[in-house]
JSON list of C-alpha atoms in Angstrom, two decimals:
[
{"chain": "V", "resi": 1, "resn": "MET", "atom": "CA", "xyz": [-7.89, -11.51, -0.03]},
{"chain": "V", "resi": 2, "resn": "SER", "atom": "CA", "xyz": [-9.66, -14.83, 0.10]},
{"chain": "V", "resi": 3, "resn": "ASN", "atom": "CA", "xyz": [-11.85, -16.67, 2.57]},
{"chain": "V", "resi": 4, "resn": "SER", "atom": "CA", "xyz": [-9.93, -19.78, 1.58]},
{"chain": "V", "resi": 5, "resn": "SER", "atom": "CA", "xyz": [-7.08, -21.59, 3.33]},
{"chain": "V", "resi": 6, "resn": "TRP", "atom": "CA", "xyz": [-3.61, -22.35, 2.00]},
{"chain": "V", "resi": 7, "resn": "ASP", "atom": "CA", "xyz": [-4.22, -26.06, 1.52]},
{"chain": "V", "resi": 8, "resn": "ILE", "atom": "CA", "xyz": [-6.93, -25.13, -0.99]},
{"chain": "V", "resi": 9, "resn": "ILE", "atom": "CA", "xyz": [-5.74, -21.90, -2.60]},
{"chain": "V", "resi": 10, "resn": "ASP", "atom": "CA", "xyz": [-2.05, -22.64, -3.17]},
{"chain": "V", "resi": 11, "resn": "LYS", "atom": "CA", "xyz": [-2.56, -24.53, -6.45]},
{"chain": "V", "resi": 12, "resn": "ASN", "atom": "CA", "xyz": [-4.88, -21.79, -7.72]},
{"chain": "V", "resi": 13, "resn": "VAL", "atom": "CA", "xyz": [-2.28, -19.13, -6.98]},
{"chain": "V", "resi": 14, "resn": "GLN", "atom": "CA", "xyz": [0.46, -21.11, -8.72]},
{"chain": "V", "resi": 15, "resn": "SER", "atom": "CA", "xyz": [-1.66, -21.52, -11.85]},
{"chain": "V", "resi": 16, "resn": "LEU", "atom": "CA", "xyz": [-2.12, -17.75, -12.27]},
{"chain": "V", "resi": 17, "resn": "LYS", "atom": "CA", "xyz": [1.58, -17.24, -13.07]},
{"chain": "V", "resi": 18, "resn": "VAL", "atom": "CA", "xyz": [1.45, -13.58, -12.04]},
{"chain": "V", "resi": 19, "resn": "PRO", "atom": "CA", "xyz": [3.29, -12.49, -8.90]},
{"chain": "V", "resi": 20, "resn": "PHE", "atom": "CA", "xyz": [1.04, -10.99, -6.25]},
{"chain": "V", "resi": 21, "resn": "ASP", "atom": "CA", "xyz": [0.46, -11.25, -2.53]},
{"chain": "V", "resi": 22, "resn": "VAL", "atom": "CA", "xyz": [-2.32, -13.48, -1.25]},
{"chain": "V", "resi": 23, "resn": "TRP", "atom": "CA", "xyz": [-4.04, -13.15, 2.10]},
{"chain": "V", "resi": 24, "resn": "THR", "atom": "CA", "xyz": [-6.31, -15.91, 3.33]},
{"chain": "V", "resi": 25, "resn": "ALA", "atom": "CA", "xyz": [-8.75, -16.06, 6.19]},
{"chain": "V", "resi": 26, "resn": "GLU", "atom": "CA", "xyz": [-6.30, -18.53, 7.70]},
{"chain": "V", "resi": 27, "resn": "ASP", "atom": "CA", "xyz": [-3.60, -15.80, 7.75]},
{"chain": "V", "resi": 28, "resn": "VAL", "atom": "CA", "xyz": [-5.68, -13.20, 9.57]},
{"chain": "V", "resi": 29, "resn": "HIS", "atom": "CA", "xyz": [-7.97, -15.47, 11.61]},
{"chain": "V", "resi": 30, "resn": "ALA", "atom": "CA", "xyz": [-11.06, -13.77, 10.22]},
{"chain": "V", "resi": 31, "resn": "TYR", "atom": "CA", "xyz": [-13.39, -14.28, 7.31]},
{"chain": "V", "resi": 32, "resn": "LYS", "atom": "CA", "xyz": [-14.65, -11.55, 5.02]},
{"chain": "V", "resi": 33, "resn": "PRO", "atom": "CA", "xyz": [-16.81, -9.50, 5.53]},
{"chain": "V", "resi": 34, "resn": "ASP", "atom": "CA", "xyz": [-15.25, -9.15, 9.01]},
{"chain": "V", "resi": 35, "resn": "LEU", "atom": "CA", "xyz": [-13.51, -5.77, 8.96]},
{"chain": "V", "resi": 36, "resn": "ARG", "atom": "CA", "xyz": [-10.55, -7.27, 10.85]},
{"chain": "V", "resi": 37, "resn": "PHE", "atom": "CA", "xyz": [-9.56, -8.92, 7.57]},
{"chain": "V", "resi": 38, "resn": "PHE", "atom": "CA", "xyz": [-9.66, -5.61, 5.71]},
{"chain": "V", "resi": 39, "resn": "LYS", "atom": "CA", "xyz": [-7.95, -3.64, 8.49]},
{"chain": "V", "resi": 40, "resn": "THR", "atom": "CA", "xyz": [-5.10, -6.17, 8.69]},
{"chain": "V", "resi": 41, "resn": "VAL", "atom": "CA", "xyz": [-4.37, -5.84, 4.98]},
{"chain": "V", "resi": 42, "resn": "GLU", "atom": "CA", "xyz": [-4.83, -2.07, 5.10]},
{"chain": "V", "resi": 43, "resn": "LYS", "atom": "CA", "xyz": [-2.27, -1.78, 7.89]},
{"chain": "V", "resi": 44, "resn": "GLU", "atom": "CA", "xyz": [0.24, -4.09, 6.17]},
{"chain": "V", "resi": 45, "resn": "TYR", "atom": "CA", "xyz": [0.25, -2.11, 2.92]},
{"chain": "V", "resi": 46, "resn": "GLY", "atom": "CA", "xyz": [-0.73, 1.35, 4.12]},
{"chain": "V", "resi": 47, "resn": "PHE", "atom": "CA", "xyz": [-3.86, 1.35, 1.98]},
{"chain": "V", "resi": 48, "resn": "THR", "atom": "CA", "xyz": [-5.91, 4.50, 1.77]},
{"chain": "V", "resi": 49, "resn": "ALA", "atom": "CA", "xyz": [-8.82, 5.57, -0.40]},
{"chain": "V", "resi": 50, "resn": "GLN", "atom": "CA", "xyz": [-6.29, 7.38, -2.58]},
{"chain": "V", "resi": 51, "resn": "ASN", "atom": "CA", "xyz": [-3.72, 4.67, -3.22]},
{"chain": "V", "resi": 52, "resn": "HIS", "atom": "CA", "xyz": [-5.62, 1.52, -4.14]},
{"chain": "V", "resi": 53, "resn": "TRP", "atom": "CA", "xyz": [-8.83, -0.05, -5.46]},
{"chain": "V", "resi": 54, "resn": "HIS", "atom": "CA", "xyz": [-10.64, -3.00, -3.95]},
{"chain": "V", "resi": 55, "resn": "ILE", "atom": "CA", "xyz": [-11.69, -5.26, -6.82]},
{"chain": "V", "resi": 56, "resn": "ALA", "atom": "CA", "xyz": [-13.98, -8.17, -6.05]},
{"chain": "V", "resi": 57, "resn": "GLU", "atom": "CA", "xyz": [-16.77, -10.40, -7.23]},
{"chain": "V", "resi": 58, "resn": "GLY", "atom": "CA", "xyz": [-18.31, -10.81, -3.79]},
{"chain": "V", "resi": 59, "resn": "TYR", "atom": "CA", "xyz": [-20.81, -8.07, -3.09]},
{"chain": "V", "resi": 60, "resn": "ASP", "atom": "CA", "xyz": [-21.69, -9.14, 0.47]},
{"chain": "V", "resi": 61, "resn": "SER", "atom": "CA", "xyz": [-18.19, -10.29, 1.38]},
{"chain": "V", "resi": 62, "resn": "ASP", "atom": "CA", "xyz": [-16.21, -7.45, -0.20]},
{"chain": "V", "resi": 63, "resn": "ILE", "atom": "CA", "xyz": [-18.08, -4.46, -1.60]},
{"chain": "V", "resi": 64, "resn": "ILE", "atom": "CA", "xyz": [-20.02, -3.69, 1.58]},
{"chain": "V", "resi": 65, "resn": "SER", "atom": "CA", "xyz": [-16.83, -3.97, 3.67]},
{"chain": "V", "resi": 66, "resn": "ALA", "atom": "CA", "xyz": [-14.85, -1.84, 1.21]},
{"chain": "V", "resi": 67, "resn": "ASP", "atom": "CA", "xyz": [-17.54, 0.81, 1.58]},
{"chain": "V", "resi": 68, "resn": "LYS", "atom": "CA", "xyz": [-17.22, 0.67, 5.37]},
{"chain": "V", "resi": 69, "resn": "MET", "atom": "CA", "xyz": [-13.45, 1.09, 4.98]},
{"chain": "V", "resi": 70, "resn": "ASN", "atom": "CA", "xyz": [-14.01, 4.07, 2.65]},
{"chain": "V", "resi": 71, "resn": "TRP", "atom": "CA", "xyz": [-12.10, 2.26, -0.09]},
{"chain": "V", "resi": 72, "resn": "PRO", "atom": "CA", "xyz": [-13.03, 2.78, -3.72]},
{"chain": "V", "resi": 73, "resn": "SER", "atom": "CA", "xyz": [-14.28, -0.47, -5.18]},
{"chain": "V", "resi": 74, "resn": "ILE", "atom": "CA", "xyz": [-14.95, -2.21, -8.46]},
{"chain": "V", "resi": 75, "resn": "TRP", "atom": "CA", "xyz": [-17.58, -4.92, -8.31]},
{"chain": "V", "resi": 76, "resn": "ILE", "atom": "CA", "xyz": [-17.16, -7.67, -10.90]},
{"chain": "V", "resi": 77, "resn": "ASN", "atom": "CA", "xyz": [-20.82, -8.41, -11.39]},
{"chain": "V", "resi": 78, "resn": "ARG", "atom": "CA", "xyz": [-20.66, -11.24, -13.94]},
{"chain": "V", "resi": 79, "resn": "PRO", "atom": "CA", "xyz": [-24.37, -12.16, -13.80]},
{"chain": "V", "resi": 80, "resn": "GLN", "atom": "CA", "xyz": [-25.32, -8.45, -14.02]},
{"chain": "V", "resi": 81, "resn": "ILE", "atom": "CA", "xyz": [-27.70, -8.62, -11.06]},
{"chain": "V", "resi": 82, "resn": "GLU", "atom": "CA", "xyz": [-29.24, -5.65, -9.30]},
{"chain": "V", "resi": 83, "resn": "THR", "atom": "CA", "xyz": [-27.27, -4.20, -6.41]},
{"chain": "V", "resi": 84, "resn": "PRO", "atom": "CA", "xyz": [-28.68, -6.08, -3.41]},
{"chain": "V", "resi": 85, "resn": "SER", "atom": "CA", "xyz": [-28.57, -3.06, -1.05]},
{"chain": "V", "resi": 86, "resn": "PRO", "atom": "CA", "xyz": [-28.26, 0.72, -1.23]},
{"chain": "V", "resi": 87, "resn": "ILE", "atom": "CA", "xyz": [-24.46, 0.43, -0.90]},
{"chain": "V", "resi": 88, "resn": "LEU", "atom": "CA", "xyz": [-22.94, 0.98, -4.32]},
{"chain": "V", "resi": 89, "resn": "PRO", "atom": "CA", "xyz": [-19.46, 0.14, -5.57]},
{"chain": "V", "resi": 90, "resn": "THR", "atom": "CA", "xyz": [-17.49, 2.95, -7.14]},
{"chain": "V", "resi": 91, "resn": "HIS", "atom": "CA", "xyz": [-17.73, 1.09, -10.45]},
{"chain": "V", "resi": 92, "resn": "MET", "atom": "CA", "xyz": [-19.42, -2.08, -11.62]},
{"chain": "V", "resi": 93, "resn": "VAL", "atom": "CA", "xyz": [-18.16, -4.22, -14.50]},
{"chain": "V", "resi": 94, "resn": "SER", "atom": "CA", "xyz": [-19.14, -7.55, -16.02]},
{"chain": "V", "resi": 95, "resn": "ASP", "atom": "CA", "xyz": [-15.62, -9.04, -16.22]},
{"chain": "V", "resi": 96, "resn": "LEU", "atom": "CA", "xyz": [-12.16, -8.57, -14.81]},
{"chain": "V", "resi": 97, "resn": "THR", "atom": "CA", "xyz": [-10.75, -7.17, -18.05]},
{"chain": "V", "resi": 98, "resn": "ALA", "atom": "CA", "xyz": [-13.14, -4.22, -17.84]},
{"chain": "V", "resi": 99, "resn": "THR", "atom": "CA", "xyz": [-11.46, -3.07, -14.62]},
{"chain": "V", "resi": 100, "resn": "LEU", "atom": "CA", "xyz": [-8.53, -1.84, -16.70]},
{"chain": "V", "resi": 101, "resn": "ASN", "atom": "CA", "xyz": [-10.66, 1.10, -17.84]},
{"chain": "V", "resi": 102, "resn": "PHE", "atom": "CA", "xyz": [-10.47, 2.47, -14.28]},
{"chain": "V", "resi": 103, "resn": "LEU", "atom": "CA", "xyz": [-6.90, 1.54, -13.36]},
{"chain": "V", "resi": 104, "resn": "LYS", "atom": "CA", "xyz": [-4.92, 4.01, -15.42]}
]
């Protein structure tokens, strides 16, 4: 889920060399943190709080919305800043690799 558009993100996706679905703001006609973005993806994949994790670097754009959706979340807090509001992610890590500890 990205607030980007395909003319910008396509090269980034190709460089990752790992197959996964990408949803852009262009696809859903909404930008995160708009819950329409999250609800569209939730509906497409049948996401529930029991069958997936929302992993993101963006606190304001992702973690707060994941909380509103009742999704468990992992905040990739690279700069190790204080949580900017009382809303807490399920887990907080300093890099993407550390998420593997919770995805067993």
